[in-house]
Short mmCIF file of C-alpha atoms in Angstrom, two decimals:
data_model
loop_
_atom_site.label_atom_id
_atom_site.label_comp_id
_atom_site.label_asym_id
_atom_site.label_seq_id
_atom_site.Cartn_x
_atom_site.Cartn_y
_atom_site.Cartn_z
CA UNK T 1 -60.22 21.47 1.97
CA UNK T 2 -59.67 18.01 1.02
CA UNK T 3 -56.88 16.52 2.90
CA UNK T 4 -54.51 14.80 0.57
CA UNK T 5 -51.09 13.08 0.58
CA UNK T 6 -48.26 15.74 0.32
CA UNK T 7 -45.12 14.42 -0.63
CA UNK T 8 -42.02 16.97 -0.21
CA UNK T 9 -38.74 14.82 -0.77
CA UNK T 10 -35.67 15.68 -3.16
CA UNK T 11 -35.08 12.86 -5.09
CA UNK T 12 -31.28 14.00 -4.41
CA UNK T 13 -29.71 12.78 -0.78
CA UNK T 14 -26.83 14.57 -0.73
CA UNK T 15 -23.95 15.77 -3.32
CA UNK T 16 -20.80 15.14 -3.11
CA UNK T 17 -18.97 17.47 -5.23
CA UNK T 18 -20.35 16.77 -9.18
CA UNK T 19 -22.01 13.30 -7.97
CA UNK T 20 -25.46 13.35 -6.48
CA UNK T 21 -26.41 10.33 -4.22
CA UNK T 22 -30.25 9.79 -5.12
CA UNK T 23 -32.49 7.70 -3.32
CA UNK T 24 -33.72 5.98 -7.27
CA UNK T 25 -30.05 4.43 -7.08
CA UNK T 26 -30.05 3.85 -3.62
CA UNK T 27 -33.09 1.99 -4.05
CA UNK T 28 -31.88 -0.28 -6.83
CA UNK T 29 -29.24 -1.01 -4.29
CA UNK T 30 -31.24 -2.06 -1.57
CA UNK T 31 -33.80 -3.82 -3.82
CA UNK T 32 -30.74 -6.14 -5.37
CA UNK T 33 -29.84 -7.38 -1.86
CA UNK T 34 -33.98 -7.67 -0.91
CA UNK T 35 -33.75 -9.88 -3.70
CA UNK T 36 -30.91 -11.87 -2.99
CA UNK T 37 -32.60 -12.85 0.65
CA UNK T 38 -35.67 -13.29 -0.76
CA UNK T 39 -34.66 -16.09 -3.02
CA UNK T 40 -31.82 -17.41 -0.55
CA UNK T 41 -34.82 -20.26 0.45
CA UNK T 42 -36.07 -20.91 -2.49
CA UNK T 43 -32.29 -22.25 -4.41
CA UNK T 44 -31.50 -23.83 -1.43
CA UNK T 45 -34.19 -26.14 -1.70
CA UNK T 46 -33.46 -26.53 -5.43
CA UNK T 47 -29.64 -26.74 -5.07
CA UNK T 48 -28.14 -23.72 -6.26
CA UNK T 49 -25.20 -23.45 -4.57
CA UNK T 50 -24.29 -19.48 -3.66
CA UNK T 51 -21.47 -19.29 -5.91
CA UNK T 52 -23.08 -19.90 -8.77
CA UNK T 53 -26.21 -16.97 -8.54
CA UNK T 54 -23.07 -14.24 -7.51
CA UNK T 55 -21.64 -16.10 -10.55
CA UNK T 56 -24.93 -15.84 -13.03
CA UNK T 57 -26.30 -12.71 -10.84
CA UNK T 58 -23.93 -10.05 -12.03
CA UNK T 59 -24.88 -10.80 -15.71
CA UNK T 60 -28.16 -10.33 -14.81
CA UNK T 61 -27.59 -7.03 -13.49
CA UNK T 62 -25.87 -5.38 -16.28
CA UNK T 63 -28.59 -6.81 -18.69
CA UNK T 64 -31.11 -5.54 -16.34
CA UNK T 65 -29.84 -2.68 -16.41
CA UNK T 66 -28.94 -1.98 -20.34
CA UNK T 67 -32.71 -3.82 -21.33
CA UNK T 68 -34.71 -1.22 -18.69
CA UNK T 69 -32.85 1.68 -20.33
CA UNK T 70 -32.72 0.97 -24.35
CA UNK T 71 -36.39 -0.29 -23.52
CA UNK T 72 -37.23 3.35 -21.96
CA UNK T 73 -35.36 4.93 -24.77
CA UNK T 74 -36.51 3.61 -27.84
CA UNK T 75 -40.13 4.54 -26.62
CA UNK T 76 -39.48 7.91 -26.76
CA UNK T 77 -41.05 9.75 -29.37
CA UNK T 78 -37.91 11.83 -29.55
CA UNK T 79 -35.48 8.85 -29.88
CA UNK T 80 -34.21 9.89 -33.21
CA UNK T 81 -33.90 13.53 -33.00
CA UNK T 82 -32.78 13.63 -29.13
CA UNK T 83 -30.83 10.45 -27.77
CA UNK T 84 -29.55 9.46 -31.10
CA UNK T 85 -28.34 12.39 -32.01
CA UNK T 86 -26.81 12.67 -28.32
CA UNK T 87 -25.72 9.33 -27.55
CA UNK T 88 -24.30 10.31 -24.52
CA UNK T 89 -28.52 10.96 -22.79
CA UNK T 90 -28.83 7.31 -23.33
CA UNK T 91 -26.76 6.46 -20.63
CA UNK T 92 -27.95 9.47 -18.05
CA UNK T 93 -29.98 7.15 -15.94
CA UNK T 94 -30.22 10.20 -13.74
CA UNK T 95 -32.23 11.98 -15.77
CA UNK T 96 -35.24 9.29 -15.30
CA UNK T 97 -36.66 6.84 -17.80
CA UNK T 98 -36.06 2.62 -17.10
CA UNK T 99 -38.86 0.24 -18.44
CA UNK T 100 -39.27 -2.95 -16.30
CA UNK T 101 -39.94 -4.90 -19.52
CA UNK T 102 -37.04 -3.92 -21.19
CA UNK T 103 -34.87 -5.87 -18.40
CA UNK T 104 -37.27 -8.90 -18.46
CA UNK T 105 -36.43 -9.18 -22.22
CA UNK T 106 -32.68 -8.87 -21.81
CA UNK T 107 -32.60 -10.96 -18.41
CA UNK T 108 -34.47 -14.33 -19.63
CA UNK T 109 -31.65 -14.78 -22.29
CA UNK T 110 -28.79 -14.21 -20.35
CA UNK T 111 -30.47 -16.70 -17.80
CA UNK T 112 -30.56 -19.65 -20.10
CA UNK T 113 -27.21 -18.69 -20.79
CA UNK T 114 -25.65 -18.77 -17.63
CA UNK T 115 -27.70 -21.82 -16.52
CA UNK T 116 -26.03 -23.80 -19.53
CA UNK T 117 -22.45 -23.06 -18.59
CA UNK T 118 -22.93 -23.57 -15.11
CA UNK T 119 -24.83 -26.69 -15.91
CA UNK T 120 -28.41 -26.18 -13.91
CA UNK T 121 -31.66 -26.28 -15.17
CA UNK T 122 -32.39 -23.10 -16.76
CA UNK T 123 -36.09 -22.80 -15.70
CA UNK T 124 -35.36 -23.69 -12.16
CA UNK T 125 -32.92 -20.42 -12.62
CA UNK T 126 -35.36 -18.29 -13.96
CA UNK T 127 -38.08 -19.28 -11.21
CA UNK T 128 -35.11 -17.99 -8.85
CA UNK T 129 -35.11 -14.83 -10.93
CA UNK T 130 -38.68 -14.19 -10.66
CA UNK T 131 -38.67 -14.24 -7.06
CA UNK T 132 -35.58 -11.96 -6.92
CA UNK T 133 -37.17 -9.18 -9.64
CA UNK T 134 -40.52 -9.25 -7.61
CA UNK T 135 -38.61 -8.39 -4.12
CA UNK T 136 -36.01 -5.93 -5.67
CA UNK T 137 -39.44 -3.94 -8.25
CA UNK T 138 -40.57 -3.35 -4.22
CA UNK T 139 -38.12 -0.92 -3.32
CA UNK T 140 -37.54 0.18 -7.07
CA UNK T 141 -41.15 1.37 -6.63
CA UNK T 142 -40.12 3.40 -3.18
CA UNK T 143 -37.77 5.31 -5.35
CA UNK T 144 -40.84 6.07 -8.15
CA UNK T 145 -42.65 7.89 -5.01
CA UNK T 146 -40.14 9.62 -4.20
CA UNK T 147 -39.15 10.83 -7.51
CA UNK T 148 -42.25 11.67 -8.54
CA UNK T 149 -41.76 10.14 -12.20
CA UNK T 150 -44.56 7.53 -12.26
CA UNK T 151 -47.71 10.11 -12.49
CA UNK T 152 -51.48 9.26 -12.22
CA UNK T 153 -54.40 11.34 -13.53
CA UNK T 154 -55.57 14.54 -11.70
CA UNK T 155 -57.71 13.27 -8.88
CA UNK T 156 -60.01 13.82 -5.88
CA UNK T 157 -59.74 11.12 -4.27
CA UNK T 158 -58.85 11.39 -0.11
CA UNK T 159 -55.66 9.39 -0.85
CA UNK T 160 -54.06 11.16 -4.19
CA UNK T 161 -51.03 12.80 -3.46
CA UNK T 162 -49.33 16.20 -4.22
CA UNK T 163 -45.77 16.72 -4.78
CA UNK T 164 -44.33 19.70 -4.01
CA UNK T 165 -40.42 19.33 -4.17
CA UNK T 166 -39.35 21.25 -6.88
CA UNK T 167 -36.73 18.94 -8.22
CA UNK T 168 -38.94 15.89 -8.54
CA UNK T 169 -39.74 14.66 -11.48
CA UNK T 170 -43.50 15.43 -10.87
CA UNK T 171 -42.73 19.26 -10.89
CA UNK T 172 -40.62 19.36 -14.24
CA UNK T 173 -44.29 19.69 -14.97
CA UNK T 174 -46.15 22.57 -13.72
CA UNK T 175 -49.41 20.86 -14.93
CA UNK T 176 -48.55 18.04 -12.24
CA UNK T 177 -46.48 20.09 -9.64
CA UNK T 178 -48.62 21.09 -6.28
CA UNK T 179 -51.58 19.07 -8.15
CA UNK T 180 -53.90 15.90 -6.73
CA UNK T 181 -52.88 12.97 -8.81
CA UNK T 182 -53.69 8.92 -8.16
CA UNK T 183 -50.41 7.66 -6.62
CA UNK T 184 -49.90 4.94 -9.24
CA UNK T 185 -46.59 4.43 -8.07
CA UNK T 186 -48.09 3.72 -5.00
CA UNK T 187 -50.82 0.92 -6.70
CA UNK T 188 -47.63 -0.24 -8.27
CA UNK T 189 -46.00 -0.87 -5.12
CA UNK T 190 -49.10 -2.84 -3.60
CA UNK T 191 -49.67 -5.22 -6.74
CA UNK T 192 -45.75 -5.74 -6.26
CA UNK T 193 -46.35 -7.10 -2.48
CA UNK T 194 -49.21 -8.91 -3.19
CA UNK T 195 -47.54 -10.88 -5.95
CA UNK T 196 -44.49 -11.34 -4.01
CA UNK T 197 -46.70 -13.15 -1.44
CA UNK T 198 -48.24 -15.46 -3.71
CA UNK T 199 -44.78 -16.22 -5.28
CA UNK T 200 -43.38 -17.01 -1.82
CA UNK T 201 -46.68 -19.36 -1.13
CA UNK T 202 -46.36 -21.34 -4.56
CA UNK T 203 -42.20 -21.71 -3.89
CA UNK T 204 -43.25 -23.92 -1.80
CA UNK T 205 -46.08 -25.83 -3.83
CA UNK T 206 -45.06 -26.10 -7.27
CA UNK T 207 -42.08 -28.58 -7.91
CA UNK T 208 -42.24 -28.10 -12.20
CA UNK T 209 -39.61 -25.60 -13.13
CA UNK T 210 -40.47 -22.81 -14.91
CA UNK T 211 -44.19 -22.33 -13.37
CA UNK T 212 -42.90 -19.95 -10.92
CA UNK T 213 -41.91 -17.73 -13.89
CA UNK T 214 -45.58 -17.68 -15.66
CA UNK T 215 -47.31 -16.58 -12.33
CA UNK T 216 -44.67 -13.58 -12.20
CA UNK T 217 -44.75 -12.71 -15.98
CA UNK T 218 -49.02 -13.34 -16.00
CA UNK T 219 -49.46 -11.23 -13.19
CA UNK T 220 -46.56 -8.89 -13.70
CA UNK T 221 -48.43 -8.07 -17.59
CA UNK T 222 -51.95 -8.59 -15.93
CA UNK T 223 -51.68 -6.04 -13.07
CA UNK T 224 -49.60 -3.64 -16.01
CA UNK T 225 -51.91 -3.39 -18.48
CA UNK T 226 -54.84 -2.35 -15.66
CA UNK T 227 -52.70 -0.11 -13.51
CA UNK T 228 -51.91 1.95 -17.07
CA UNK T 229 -55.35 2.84 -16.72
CA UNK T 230 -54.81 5.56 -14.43
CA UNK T 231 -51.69 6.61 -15.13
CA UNK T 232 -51.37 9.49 -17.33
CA UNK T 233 -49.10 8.41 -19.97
CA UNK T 234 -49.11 9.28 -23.59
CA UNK T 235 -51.39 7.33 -25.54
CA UNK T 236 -50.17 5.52 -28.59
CA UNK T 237 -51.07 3.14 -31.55
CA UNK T 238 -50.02 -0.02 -32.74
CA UNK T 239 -49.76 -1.90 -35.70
CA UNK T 240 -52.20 1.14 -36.64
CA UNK T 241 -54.69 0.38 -33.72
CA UNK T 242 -56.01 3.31 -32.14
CA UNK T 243 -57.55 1.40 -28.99
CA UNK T 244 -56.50 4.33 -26.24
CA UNK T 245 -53.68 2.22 -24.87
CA UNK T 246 -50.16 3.29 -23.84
CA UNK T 247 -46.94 2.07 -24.67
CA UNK T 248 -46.87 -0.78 -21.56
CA UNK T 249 -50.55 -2.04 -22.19
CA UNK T 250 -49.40 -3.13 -25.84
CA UNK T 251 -46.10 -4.70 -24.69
CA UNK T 252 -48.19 -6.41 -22.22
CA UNK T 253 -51.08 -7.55 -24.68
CA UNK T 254 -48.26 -8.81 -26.96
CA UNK T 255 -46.06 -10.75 -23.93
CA UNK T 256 -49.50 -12.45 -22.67
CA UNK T 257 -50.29 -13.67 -26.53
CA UNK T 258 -46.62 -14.96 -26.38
CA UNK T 259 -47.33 -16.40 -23.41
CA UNK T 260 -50.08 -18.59 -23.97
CA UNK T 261 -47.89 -20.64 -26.66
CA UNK T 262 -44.48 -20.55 -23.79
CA UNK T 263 -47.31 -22.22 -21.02
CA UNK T 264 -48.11 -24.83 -23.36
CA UNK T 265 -44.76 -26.33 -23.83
CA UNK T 266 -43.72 -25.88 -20.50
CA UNK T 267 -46.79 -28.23 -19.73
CA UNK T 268 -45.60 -30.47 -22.01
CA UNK T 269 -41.92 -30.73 -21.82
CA UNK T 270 -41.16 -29.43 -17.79
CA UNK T 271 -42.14 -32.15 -15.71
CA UNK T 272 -42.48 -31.76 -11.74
CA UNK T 273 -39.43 -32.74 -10.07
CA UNK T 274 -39.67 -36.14 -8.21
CA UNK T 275 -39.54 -35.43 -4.28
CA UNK T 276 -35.46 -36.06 -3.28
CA UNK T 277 -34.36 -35.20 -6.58
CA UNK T 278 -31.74 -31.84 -6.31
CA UNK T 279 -34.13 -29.61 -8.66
CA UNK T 280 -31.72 -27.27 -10.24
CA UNK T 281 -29.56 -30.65 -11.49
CA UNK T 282 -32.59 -33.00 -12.61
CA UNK T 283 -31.89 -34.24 -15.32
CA UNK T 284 -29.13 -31.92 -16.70
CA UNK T 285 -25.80 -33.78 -17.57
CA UNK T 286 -23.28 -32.91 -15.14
CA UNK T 287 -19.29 -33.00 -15.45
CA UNK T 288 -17.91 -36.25 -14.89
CA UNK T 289 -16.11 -36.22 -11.46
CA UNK T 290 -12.23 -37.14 -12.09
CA UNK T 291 -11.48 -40.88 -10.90
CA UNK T 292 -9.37 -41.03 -8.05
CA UNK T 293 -6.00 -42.69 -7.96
CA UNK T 294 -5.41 -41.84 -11.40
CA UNK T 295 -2.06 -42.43 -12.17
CA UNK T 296 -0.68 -38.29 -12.74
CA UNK T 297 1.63 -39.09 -15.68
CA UNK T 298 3.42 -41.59 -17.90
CA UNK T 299 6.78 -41.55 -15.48
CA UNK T 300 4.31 -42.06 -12.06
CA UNK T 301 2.39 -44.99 -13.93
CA UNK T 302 6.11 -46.63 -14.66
CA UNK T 303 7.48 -46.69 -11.90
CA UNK T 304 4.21 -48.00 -9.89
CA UNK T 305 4.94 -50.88 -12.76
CA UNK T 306 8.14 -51.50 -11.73
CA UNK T 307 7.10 -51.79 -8.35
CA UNK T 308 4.26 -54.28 -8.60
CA UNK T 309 6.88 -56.64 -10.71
CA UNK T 310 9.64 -56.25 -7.62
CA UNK T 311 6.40 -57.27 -5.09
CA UNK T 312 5.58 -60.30 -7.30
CA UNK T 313 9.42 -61.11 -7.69
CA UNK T 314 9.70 -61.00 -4.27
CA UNK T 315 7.02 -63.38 -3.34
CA UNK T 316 8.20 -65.87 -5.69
CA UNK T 317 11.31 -65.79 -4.30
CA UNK T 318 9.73 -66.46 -0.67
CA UNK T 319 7.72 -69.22 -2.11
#
């Protein structure tokens, strides 16, 4: 008998009354803080000050959020006769189904959004946001073991695992409950650490904004497109292509095409940042700091008048 990995955890911690606690949610939790200390260094260095990322992060989160979902939803091939025709399954989270690229689609906007109003360089923000998505997709990916919902193909390989938990996602499916399957979730997770690591090296290295973000989106697409592979997904066309690829190897092919024309500009208009220069505020036009002394009103600039002519009175008089 083959000795495999047996994984028997409810996705479910504990209920309390009509609301279960589930470790998916209490990963995103966790992950979102991970993420917050792993990019504490980096916009320090580049000056942003903590006020402004709680100020631009909880934008970030709700678009996260809302792109992963509607991303995950409009996949489905019952999206018009299912969630359309029940709204209300769109927003049950709970009931599994968020697409990584959906939140990287909805995220980047809202970044170059918030970095305008708050008046920092929007690439240096985005850098900062590719750090914080690769430490917080770590501990998303914990939650994907333990709910069972990102499946490989059968397998008899010493390392596949077998859930056996009844409510994970894994065993909705007979054909994949108490079965040998490659732990993609599990691949996931170690392309997610290794790319972390090479983030956190090049933080250090690179000084143009933005090239932070193309190692994160090249190798988030890169490692995507081959993990897919061995994940037993539905196959699907595009553009009536029958190639064998799922859904997240064509959204991949089609970000890397749009990213070879997004690396070009960036080497031609994002220039490194000269060493002492605060990074985040290079060259961005900054609010004019109010002159001080500045006579309040009218009334307060009179009277200072008035005063001035006693003083000079005075000292002719003296004279």
């Amino acid at each position: 008998m083959l000795a495999y990995i047996y994984i028997n955890i409810d996705p479910v911690i504990v209920h309390i009354g009509p609301v279960a606690l589930r470790w998916y949610g209490l990963m995103y939790v966790v992950g979102i803080i991970m993420g917050l200390l792993f990019m504490r260094g980096y916009t320090i260095r580049k000056g942003i000050s903590q006020d402004i990322i709680y100020r631009v992060l909880w934008w970030c989160i709700v678009a996260g959020l809302i792109g992963a979902r509607l991303y995950f939803v409009v996949q489905q091939p019952n999206f018009v006769s299912f969630y359309l025709a029940q709204p209300l399954h769109i927003l049950a989270t709970w009931e599994g189904g968020m697409a990584f690229f959906g939140a990287i689609f909805f995220v980047i906007p809202v970044l170059f959004w918030r970095a305008k109003v708050e008046r920092i360089n929007p690439l240096v923000a985005i850098d900062a946001g590719a750090l914080f998505a690769a430490a917080g997709q770590l501990f998303g990916r914990i939650g994907n073991i333990i709910n069972g919902d990102i499946i490989g193909y059968k397998s008899t390989l010493p390392w596949a695992t077998v859930y056996q938990n009844p409510n994970s996602f894994a065993c909705l499916n007979p054909a994949t409950c108490n079965v040998p399957v490659q732990p993609a979730a599990v691949y996931e997770l170690l392309t997610n650490i290794a790319l972390l690591a090479l983030l956190l090296f090049l933080s250090y290295r690179l000084r143009r904004p933005g090239a932070i973000m193309l190692v994160y989106l090249y190798g988030y697409v890169i490692t995507q497109f081959l993990l897919f592979f061995v994940r037993d997904n539905t196959i699907v066309s595009f553009l009536g292509l029958n190639w064998g690829l799922k859904q997240a190897q064509w959204t991949s092919l089609v970000v890397f095409i749009l990213l070879l024309p997004i690396t070009y500009l960036l080497s031609r208009f994002s220039k490194p940042v000269p060493e002492g220069e605060v990074a985040a505020t290079y060259g961005i036009p900054q609010k004019p700091k109010a002159e001080e002394n500045q006579p309040a009103t009218v009334e307060t600039a009179a009277v200072e008048g008035e005063q001035s002519e006693g003083k000079q009175a005075e000292e002719k008089i003296e004279g």
